[in-house]
């Protein structure tokens, strides 16, 4: 059975088949929730933001241009919702709004995470959650959601060059930590 | 290329080095084990991150979200089938009718009617109802009507089954 494309589902919803929107929810809810949980560091906030994001997407479907990708458009809504939640709660505001040129240091989390990690993989998964918000977001969208750097720059409203800088800086800082613990020896 | 720097490492991971640069990189890591160590660490990051855990959305999220959407858009939610409600209503009405007849058939003047009297009246009512019904069903016209109804039911059942199957396929296709 052929899988319905996002655009086909959107066309059906626009024709009045509201129930078909549940297909889009099922398709994107886990990835969007993962992203929100990592950005907001709180499950309840993440669920609330996820509801807001889907509601905004449903209400905005009439404005959705069908030459765009739904995933990029929806992740942009999700990202903006997360930023609003963070801004309104003034939580980690300096991380949220800091310049992308600003240096960051994961060293302060390193000892604790290294002590808990059972393998290099476990260590990487834990330390990614400690990346500054925009660095974490680029990394997740690139590696987990498979978005291109161009699409990520549209989601975040940053230039392509800056998006690339964020991704490279994330990789470089993670690499330095792996080298510190000699984890690269696990790679054959 | 004398040393691996961040730019070269990221270009290598992103597949942006040309053949000459890759060959230069290979020579460099063959000559210097420390450079190989750095390249391995960078590759480990790139190979591990795609397996980053995806946290599942809360239980029943889709149903709850659709309810919010229906409420916000002022839509009428899909309702329980009218046929099902009809069958349940007939069943409940027949039970209530039997009970009502049992109670009303016992004369109010009867001193302290017992439960067995109520049950006896209900039983005789049901017997007379069933014998009347079987006489009605037993007639020749009724056999024809029953046959026609069976054909209609079978055809409706087929279409119901097909539409259910289509919807199920649509759902499983979307969740893949």
JSON list of N, CA, C and O in Angstrom, two decimals, chain A residues 99-146:
[
{"chain": "A", "resi": 99, "resn": "UNK", "atom": "N", "xyz": [24.52, 34.85, 21.21]},
{"chain": "A", "resi": 99, "resn": "UNK", "atom": "CA", "xyz": [25.02, 34.90, 19.84]},
{"chain": "A", "resi": 99, "resn": "UNK", "atom": "C", "xyz": [25.60, 33.54, 19.47]},
{"chain": "A", "resi": 99, "resn": "UNK", "atom": "O", "xyz": [26.13, 32.83, 20.32]},
{"chain": "A", "resi": 100, "resn": "UNK", "atom": "N", "xyz": [25.51, 33.19, 18.20]},
{"chain": "A", "resi": 100, "resn": "UNK", "atom": "CA", "xyz": [26.05, 31.89, 17.82]},
{"chain": "A", "resi": 100, "resn": "UNK", "atom": "C", "xyz": [27.57, 31.90, 17.86]},
{"chain": "A", "resi": 100, "resn": "UNK", "atom": "O", "xyz": [28.19, 30.85, 17.84]},
{"chain": "A", "resi": 101, "resn": "UNK", "atom": "N", "xyz": [28.16, 33.09, 17.89]},
{"chain": "A", "resi": 101, "resn": "UNK", "atom": "CA", "xyz": [29.61, 33.16, 17.94]},
{"chain": "A", "resi": 101, "resn": "UNK", "atom": "C", "xyz": [30.17, 32.87, 19.33]},
{"chain": "A", "resi": 101, "resn": "UNK", "atom": "O", "xyz": [31.35, 32.65, 19.50]},
{"chain": "A", "resi": 102, "resn": "UNK", "atom": "N", "xyz": [29.26, 32.88, 20.29]},
{"chain": "A", "resi": 102, "resn": "UNK", "atom": "CA", "xyz": [29.71, 32.71, 21.67]},
{"chain": "A", "resi": 102, "resn": "UNK", "atom": "C", "xyz": [30.26, 31.30, 21.90]},
{"chain": "A", "resi": 102, "resn": "UNK", "atom": "O", "xyz": [29.67, 30.32, 21.46]},
{"chain": "A", "resi": 103, "resn": "UNK", "atom": "N", "xyz": [31.37, 31.21, 22.60]},
{"chain": "A", "resi": 103, "resn": "UNK", "atom": "CA", "xyz": [31.96, 29.91, 22.91]},
{"chain": "A", "resi": 103, "resn": "UNK", "atom": "C", "xyz": [31.15, 29.25, 24.01]},
{"chain": "A", "resi": 103, "resn": "UNK", "atom": "O", "xyz": [30.51, 29.92, 24.81]},
{"chain": "A", "resi": 104, "resn": "UNK", "atom": "N", "xyz": [31.17, 27.95, 24.03]},
{"chain": "A", "resi": 104, "resn": "UNK", "atom": "CA", "xyz": [30.52, 27.27, 25.15]},
{"chain": "A", "resi": 104, "resn": "UNK", "atom": "C", "xyz": [31.44, 26.16, 25.65]},
{"chain": "A", "resi": 104, "resn": "UNK", "atom": "O", "xyz": [32.33, 25.71, 24.94]},
{"chain": "A", "resi": 105, "resn": "UNK", "atom": "N", "xyz": [31.19, 25.73, 26.86]},
{"chain": "A", "resi": 105, "resn": "UNK", "atom": "CA", "xyz": [32.07, 24.75, 27.46]},
{"chain": "A", "resi": 105, "resn": "UNK", "atom": "C", "xyz": [31.22, 23.64, 28.09]},
{"chain": "A", "resi": 105, "resn": "UNK", "atom": "O", "xyz": [30.40, 23.90, 28.95]},
{"chain": "A", "resi": 106, "resn": "UNK", "atom": "N", "xyz": [31.42, 22.43, 27.60]},
{"chain": "A", "resi": 106, "resn": "UNK", "atom": "CA", "xyz": [30.67, 21.30, 28.16]},
{"chain": "A", "resi": 106, "resn": "UNK", "atom": "C", "xyz": [31.42, 20.65, 29.33]},
{"chain": "A", "resi": 106, "resn": "UNK", "atom": "O", "xyz": [30.93, 19.71, 29.94]},
{"chain": "A", "resi": 107, "resn": "UNK", "atom": "N", "xyz": [32.60, 21.20, 29.61]},
{"chain": "A", "resi": 107, "resn": "UNK", "atom": "CA", "xyz": [33.47, 20.62, 30.63]},
{"chain": "A", "resi": 107, "resn": "UNK", "atom": "C", "xyz": [32.81, 20.48, 32.00]},
{"chain": "A", "resi": 107, "resn": "UNK", "atom": "O", "xyz": [33.06, 19.51, 32.73]},
{"chain": "A", "resi": 108, "resn": "UNK", "atom": "N", "xyz": [31.93, 21.44, 32.33]},
{"chain": "A", "resi": 108, "resn": "UNK", "atom": "CA", "xyz": [31.34, 21.41, 33.66]},
{"chain": "A", "resi": 108, "resn": "UNK", "atom": "C", "xyz": [30.40, 20.20, 33.85]},
{"chain": "A", "resi": 108, "resn": "UNK", "atom": "O", "xyz": [30.14, 19.78, 34.97]},
{"chain": "A", "resi": 109, "resn": "UNK", "atom": "N", "xyz": [29.88, 19.64, 32.74]},
{"chain": "A", "resi": 109, "resn": "UNK", "atom": "CA", "xyz": [29.00, 18.47, 32.85]},
{"chain": "A", "resi": 109, "resn": "UNK", "atom": "C", "xyz": [29.77, 17.17, 32.70]},
{"chain": "A", "resi": 109, "resn": "UNK", "atom": "O", "xyz": [29.25, 16.09, 32.95]},
{"chain": "A", "resi": 110, "resn": "UNK", "atom": "N", "xyz": [31.02, 17.31, 32.22]},
{"chain": "A", "resi": 110, "resn": "UNK", "atom": "CA", "xyz": [31.76, 16.13, 31.76]},
{"chain": "A", "resi": 110, "resn": "UNK", "atom": "C", "xyz": [31.96, 15.06, 32.83]},
{"chain": "A", "resi": 110, "resn": "UNK", "atom": "O", "xyz": [31.69, 13.89, 32.59]},
{"chain": "A", "resi": 111, "resn": "UNK", "atom": "N", "xyz": [32.44, 15.48, 34.01]},
{"chain": "A", "resi": 111, "resn": "UNK", "atom": "CA", "xyz": [32.75, 14.49, 35.04]},
{"chain": "A", "resi": 111, "resn": "UNK", "atom": "C", "xyz": [31.55, 13.64, 35.40]},
{"chain": "A", "resi": 111, "resn": "UNK", "atom": "O", "xyz": [31.61, 12.42, 35.48]},
{"chain": "A", "resi": 112, "resn": "UNK", "atom": "N", "xyz": [30.42, 14.33, 35.62]},
{"chain": "A", "resi": 112, "resn": "UNK", "atom": "CA", "xyz": [29.19, 13.64, 36.04]},
{"chain": "A", "resi": 112, "resn": "UNK", "atom": "C", "xyz": [28.73, 12.66, 34.95]},
{"chain": "A", "resi": 112, "resn": "UNK", "atom": "O", "xyz": [28.41, 11.50, 35.23]},
{"chain": "A", "resi": 113, "resn": "UNK", "atom": "N", "xyz": [28.73, 13.14, 33.71]},
{"chain": "A", "resi": 113, "resn": "UNK", "atom": "CA", "xyz": [28.24, 12.30, 32.61]},
{"chain": "A", "resi": 113, "resn": "UNK", "atom": "C", "xyz": [29.20, 11.14, 32.34]},
{"chain": "A", "resi": 113, "resn": "UNK", "atom": "O", "xyz": [28.77, 10.00, 32.12]},
{"chain": "A", "resi": 114, "resn": "UNK", "atom": "N", "xyz": [30.48, 11.41, 32.42]},
{"chain": "A", "resi": 114, "resn": "UNK", "atom": "CA", "xyz": [31.46, 10.35, 32.18]},
{"chain": "A", "resi": 114, "resn": "UNK", "atom": "C", "xyz": [31.31, 9.25, 33.23]},
{"chain": "A", "resi": 114, "resn": "UNK", "atom": "O", "xyz": [31.43, 8.06, 32.92]},
{"chain": "A", "resi": 115, "resn": "UNK", "atom": "N", "xyz": [31.04, 9.66, 34.46]},
{"chain": "A", "resi": 115, "resn": "UNK", "atom": "CA", "xyz": [30.88, 8.68, 35.54]},
{"chain": "A", "resi": 115, "resn": "UNK", "atom": "C", "xyz": [29.64, 7.80, 35.32]},
{"chain": "A", "resi": 115, "resn": "UNK", "atom": "O", "xyz": [29.64, 6.63, 35.68]},
{"chain": "A", "resi": 116, "resn": "UNK", "atom": "N", "xyz": [28.60, 8.37, 34.72]},
{"chain": "A", "resi": 116, "resn": "UNK", "atom": "CA", "xyz": [27.35, 7.62, 34.52]},
{"chain": "A", "resi": 116, "resn": "UNK", "atom": "C", "xyz": [27.35, 6.79, 33.23]},
{"chain": "A", "resi": 116, "resn": "UNK", "atom": "O", "xyz": [26.68, 5.77, 33.15]},
{"chain": "A", "resi": 117, "resn": "UNK", "atom": "N", "xyz": [28.11, 7.25, 32.23]},
{"chain": "A", "resi": 117, "resn": "UNK", "atom": "CA", "xyz": [28.03, 6.63, 30.90]},
{"chain": "A", "resi": 117, "resn": "UNK", "atom": "C", "xyz": [28.62, 5.23, 30.89]},
{"chain": "A", "resi": 117, "resn": "UNK", "atom": "O", "xyz": [29.66, 4.97, 31.50]},
{"chain": "A", "resi": 118, "resn": "UNK", "atom": "N", "xyz": [27.93, 4.33, 30.19]},
{"chain": "A", "resi": 118, "resn": "UNK", "atom": "CA", "xyz": [28.39, 2.94, 30.12]},
{"chain": "A", "resi": 118, "resn": "UNK", "atom": "C", "xyz": [29.22, 2.67, 28.86]},
{"chain": "A", "resi": 118, "resn": "UNK", "atom": "O", "xyz": [29.88, 1.64, 28.76]},
{"chain": "A", "resi": 119, "resn": "UNK", "atom": "N", "xyz": [29.14, 3.58, 27.89]},
{"chain": "A", "resi": 119, "resn": "UNK", "atom": "CA", "xyz": [29.88, 3.39, 26.64]},
{"chain": "A", "resi": 119, "resn": "UNK", "atom": "C", "xyz": [30.03, 4.76, 25.97]},
{"chain": "A", "resi": 119, "resn": "UNK", "atom": "O", "xyz": [29.43, 5.74, 26.43]},
{"chain": "A", "resi": 120, "resn": "UNK", "atom": "N", "xyz": [30.78, 4.77, 24.88]},
{"chain": "A", "resi": 120, "resn": "UNK", "atom": "CA", "xyz": [30.94, 6.05, 24.16]},
{"chain": "A", "resi": 120, "resn": "UNK", "atom": "C", "xyz": [29.58, 6.53, 23.64]},
{"chain": "A", "resi": 120, "resn": "UNK", "atom": "O", "xyz": [29.27, 7.71, 23.67]},
{"chain": "A", "resi": 121, "resn": "UNK", "atom": "N", "xyz": [28.78, 5.56, 23.18]},
{"chain": "A", "resi": 121, "resn": "UNK", "atom": "CA", "xyz": [27.45, 5.88, 22.64]},
{"chain": "A", "resi": 121, "resn": "UNK", "atom": "C", "xyz": [26.57, 6.53, 23.72]},
{"chain": "A", "resi": 121, "resn": "UNK", "atom": "O", "xyz": [25.97, 7.58, 23.49]},
{"chain": "A", "resi": 122, "resn": "UNK", "atom": "N", "xyz": [26.58, 5.91, 24.89]},
{"chain": "A", "resi": 122, "resn": "UNK", "atom": "CA", "xyz": [25.80, 6.43, 26.01]},
{"chain": "A", "resi": 122, "resn": "UNK", "atom": "C", "xyz": [26.30, 7.82, 26.41]},
{"chain": "A", "resi": 122, "resn": "UNK", "atom": "O", "xyz": [25.51, 8.74, 26.67]},
{"chain": "A", "resi": 123, "resn": "UNK", "atom": "N", "xyz": [27.64, 7.97, 26.38]},
{"chain": "A", "resi": 123, "resn": "UNK", "atom": "CA", "xyz": [28.25, 9.25, 26.74]},
{"chain": "A", "resi": 123, "resn": "UNK", "atom": "C", "xyz": [27.81, 10.35, 25.76]},
{"chain": "A", "resi": 123, "resn": "UNK", "atom": "O", "xyz": [27.39, 11.44, 26.15]},
{"chain": "A", "resi": 124, "resn": "UNK", "atom": "N", "xyz": [27.84, 10.02, 24.47]},
{"chain": "A", "resi": 124, "resn": "UNK", "atom": "CA", "xyz": [27.47, 11.01, 23.44]},
{"chain": "A", "resi": 124, "resn": "UNK", "atom": "C", "xyz": [26.00, 11.41, 23.59]},
{"chain": "A", "resi": 124, "resn": "UNK", "atom": "O", "xyz": [25.65, 12.59, 23.54]},
{"chain": "A", "resi": 125, "resn": "UNK", "atom": "N", "xyz": [25.13, 10.40, 23.81]},
{"chain": "A", "resi": 125, "resn": "UNK", "atom": "CA", "xyz": [23.69, 10.68, 23.95]},
{"chain": "A", "resi": 125, "resn": "UNK", "atom": "C", "xyz": [23.42, 11.62, 25.13]},
{"chain": "A", "resi": 125, "resn": "UNK", "atom": "O", "xyz": [22.58, 12.50, 25.06]},
{"chain": "A", "resi": 126, "resn": "UNK", "atom": "N", "xyz": [24.17, 11.40, 26.21]},
{"chain": "A", "resi": 126, "resn": "UNK", "atom": "CA", "xyz": [23.94, 12.23, 27.41]},
{"chain": "A", "resi": 126, "resn": "UNK", "atom": "C", "xyz": [24.50, 13.64, 27.23]},
{"chain": "A", "resi": 126, "resn": "UNK", "atom": "O", "xyz": [23.89, 14.61, 27.65]},
{"chain": "A", "resi": 127, "resn": "UNK", "atom": "N", "xyz": [25.67, 13.73, 26.62]},
{"chain": "A", "resi": 127, "resn": "UNK", "atom": "CA", "xyz": [26.32, 15.05, 26.53]},
{"chain": "A", "resi": 127, "resn": "UNK", "atom": "C", "xyz": [25.63, 15.94, 25.49]},
{"chain": "A", "resi": 127, "resn": "UNK", "atom": "O", "xyz": [25.65, 17.17, 25.61]},
{"chain": "A", "resi": 128, "resn": "UNK", "atom": "N", "xyz": [24.99, 15.33, 24.49]},
{"chain": "A", "resi": 128, "resn": "UNK", "atom": "CA", "xyz": [24.27, 16.13, 23.47]},
{"chain": "A", "resi": 128, "resn": "UNK", "atom": "C", "xyz": [23.17, 16.96, 24.14]},
{"chain": "A", "resi": 128, "resn": "UNK", "atom": "O", "xyz": [22.92, 18.11, 23.75]},
{"chain": "A", "resi": 129, "resn": "UNK", "atom": "N", "xyz": [22.55, 16.38, 25.16]},
{"chain": "A", "resi": 129, "resn": "UNK", "atom": "CA", "xyz": [21.49, 17.11, 25.86]},
{"chain": "A", "resi": 129, "resn": "UNK", "atom": "C", "xyz": [22.02, 18.34, 26.61]},
{"chain": "A", "resi": 129, "resn": "UNK", "atom": "O", "xyz": [21.25, 19.17, 27.07]},
{"chain": "A", "resi": 130, "resn": "UNK", "atom": "N", "xyz": [23.33, 18.43, 26.75]},
{"chain": "A", "resi": 130, "resn": "UNK", "atom": "CA", "xyz": [23.93, 19.57, 27.46]},
{"chain": "A", "resi": 130, "resn": "UNK", "atom": "C", "xyz": [24.41, 20.66, 26.51]},
{"chain": "A", "resi": 130, "resn": "UNK", "atom": "O", "xyz": [24.92, 21.69, 26.94]},
{"chain": "A", "resi": 131, "resn": "UNK", "atom": "N", "xyz": [24.28, 20.39, 25.22]},
{"chain": "A", "resi": 131, "resn": "UNK", "atom": "CA", "xyz": [24.70, 21.43, 24.25]},
{"chain": "A", "resi": 131, "resn": "UNK", "atom": "C", "xyz": [23.78, 22.65, 24.39]},
{"chain": "A", "resi": 131, "resn": "UNK", "atom": "O", "xyz": [22.60, 22.49, 24.71]},
{"chain": "A", "resi": 132, "resn": "UNK", "atom": "N", "xyz": [24.28, 23.85, 24.12]},
{"chain": "A", "resi": 132, "resn": "UNK", "atom": "CA", "xyz": [23.39, 25.02, 24.11]},
{"chain": "A", "resi": 132, "resn": "UNK", "atom": "C", "xyz": [22.25, 24.80, 23.12]},
{"chain": "A", "resi": 132, "resn": "UNK", "atom": "O", "xyz": [22.43, 24.07, 22.12]},
{"chain": "A", "resi": 133, "resn": "UNK", "atom": "N", "xyz": [21.11, 25.42, 23.38]},
{"chain": "A", "resi": 133, "resn": "UNK", "atom": "CA", "xyz": [19.89, 25.10, 22.64]},
{"chain": "A", "resi": 133, "resn": "UNK", "atom": "C", "xyz": [20.03, 25.09, 21.12]},
{"chain": "A", "resi": 133, "resn": "UNK", "atom": "O", "xyz": [19.62, 24.14, 20.46]},
{"chain": "A", "resi": 134, "resn": "UNK", "atom": "N", "xyz": [20.61, 26.13, 20.58]},
{"chain": "A", "resi": 134, "resn": "UNK", "atom": "CA", "xyz": [20.67, 26.19, 19.11]},
{"chain": "A", "resi": 134, "resn": "UNK", "atom": "C", "xyz": [21.64, 25.15, 18.52]},
{"chain": "A", "resi": 134, "resn": "UNK", "atom": "O", "xyz": [21.40, 24.60, 17.45]},
{"chain": "A", "resi": 135, "resn": "UNK", "atom": "N", "xyz": [22.71, 24.88, 19.27]},
{"chain": "A", "resi": 135, "resn": "UNK", "atom": "CA", "xyz": [23.65, 23.85, 18.82]},
{"chain": "A", "resi": 135, "resn": "UNK", "atom": "C", "xyz": [22.96, 22.48, 18.87]},
{"chain": "A", "resi": 135, "resn": "UNK", "atom": "O", "xyz": [23.09, 21.67, 17.95]},
{"chain": "A", "resi": 136, "resn": "UNK", "atom": "N", "xyz": [22.21, 22.25, 19.98]},
{"chain": "A", "resi": 136, "resn": "UNK", "atom": "CA", "xyz": [21.51, 20.96, 20.12]},
{"chain": "A", "resi": 136, "resn": "UNK", "atom": "C", "xyz": [20.48, 20.80, 19.01]},
{"chain": "A", "resi": 136, "resn": "UNK", "atom": "O", "xyz": [20.36, 19.73, 18.42]},
{"chain": "A", "resi": 137, "resn": "UNK", "atom": "N", "xyz": [19.77, 21.89, 18.72]},
{"chain": "A", "resi": 137, "resn": "UNK", "atom": "CA", "xyz": [18.71, 21.81, 17.71]},
{"chain": "A", "resi": 137, "resn": "UNK", "atom": "C", "xyz": [19.27, 21.48, 16.32]},
{"chain": "A", "resi": 137, "resn": "UNK", "atom": "O", "xyz": [18.75, 20.59, 15.63]},
{"chain": "A", "resi": 138, "resn": "UNK", "atom": "N", "xyz": [20.35, 22.16, 15.95]},
{"chain": "A", "resi": 138, "resn": "UNK", "atom": "CA", "xyz": [20.95, 21.88, 14.63]},
{"chain": "A", "resi": 138, "resn": "UNK", "atom": "C", "xyz": [21.39, 20.41, 14.58]},
{"chain": "A", "resi": 138, "resn": "UNK", "atom": "O", "xyz": [21.15, 19.70, 13.59]},
{"chain": "A", "resi": 139, "resn": "UNK", "atom": "N", "xyz": [22.01, 19.95, 15.66]},
{"chain": "A", "resi": 139, "resn": "UNK", "atom": "CA", "xyz": [22.51, 18.57, 15.69]},
{"chain": "A", "resi": 139, "resn": "UNK", "atom": "C", "xyz": [21.38, 17.57, 15.56]},
{"chain": "A", "resi": 139, "resn": "UNK", "atom": "O", "xyz": [21.46, 16.60, 14.79]},
{"chain": "A", "resi": 140, "resn": "UNK", "atom": "N", "xyz": [20.29, 17.81, 16.30]},
{"chain": "A", "resi": 140, "resn": "UNK", "atom": "CA", "xyz": [19.14, 16.88, 16.27]},
{"chain": "A", "resi": 140, "resn": "UNK", "atom": "C", "xyz": [18.47, 16.89, 14.89]},
{"chain": "A", "resi": 140, "resn": "UNK", "atom": "O", "xyz": [18.19, 15.84, 14.31]},
{"chain": "A", "resi": 141, "resn": "UNK", "atom": "N", "xyz": [18.24, 18.10, 14.37]},
{"chain": "A", "resi": 141, "resn": "UNK", "atom": "CA", "xyz": [17.55, 18.18, 13.07]},
{"chain": "A", "resi": 141, "resn": "UNK", "atom": "C", "xyz": [18.39, 17.56, 11.95]},
{"chain": "A", "resi": 141, "resn": "UNK", "atom": "O", "xyz": [17.88, 16.92, 11.04]},
{"chain": "A", "resi": 142, "resn": "UNK", "atom": "N", "xyz": [19.71, 17.72, 12.06]},
{"chain": "A", "resi": 142, "resn": "UNK", "atom": "CA", "xyz": [20.59, 17.19, 11.02]},
{"chain": "A", "resi": 142, "resn": "UNK", "atom": "C", "xyz": [20.70, 15.67, 11.12]},
{"chain": "A", "resi": 142, "resn": "UNK", "atom": "O", "xyz": [20.52, 14.95, 10.13]},
{"chain": "A", "resi": 143, "resn": "UNK", "atom": "N", "xyz": [20.98, 15.18, 12.32]},
{"chain": "A", "resi": 143, "resn": "UNK", "atom": "CA", "xyz": [21.28, 13.75, 12.46]},
{"chain": "A", "resi": 143, "resn": "UNK", "atom": "C", "xyz": [20.03, 12.89, 12.68]},
{"chain": "A", "resi": 143, "resn": "UNK", "atom": "O", "xyz": [19.95, 11.78, 12.18]},
{"chain": "A", "resi": 144, "resn": "UNK", "atom": "N", "xyz": [19.08, 13.38, 13.46]},
{"chain": "A", "resi": 144, "resn": "UNK", "atom": "CA", "xyz": [17.91, 12.54, 13.78]},
{"chain": "A", "resi": 144, "resn": "UNK", "atom": "C", "xyz": [16.80, 12.72, 12.75]},
{"chain": "A", "resi": 144, "resn": "UNK", "atom": "O", "xyz": [16.21, 11.75, 12.29]},
{"chain": "A", "resi": 145, "resn": "UNK", "atom": "N", "xyz": [16.52, 13.97, 12.40]},
{"chain": "A", "resi": 145, "resn": "UNK", "atom": "CA", "xyz": [15.40, 14.21, 11.49]},
{"chain": "A", "resi": 145, "resn": "UNK", "atom": "C", "xyz": [15.83, 14.23, 10.03]},
{"chain": "A", "resi": 145, "resn": "UNK", "atom": "O", "xyz": [14.98, 14.26, 9.14]},
{"chain": "A", "resi": 146, "resn": "UNK", "atom": "N", "xyz": [17.13, 14.22, 9.80]},
{"chain": "A", "resi": 146, "resn": "UNK", "atom": "CA", "xyz": [17.63, 14.13, 8.43]},
{"chain": "A", "resi": 146, "resn": "UNK", "atom": "C", "xyz": [17.37, 15.38, 7.58]},
{"chain": "A", "resi": 146, "resn": "UNK", "atom": "O", "xyz": [17.31, 15.29, 6.36]}
]
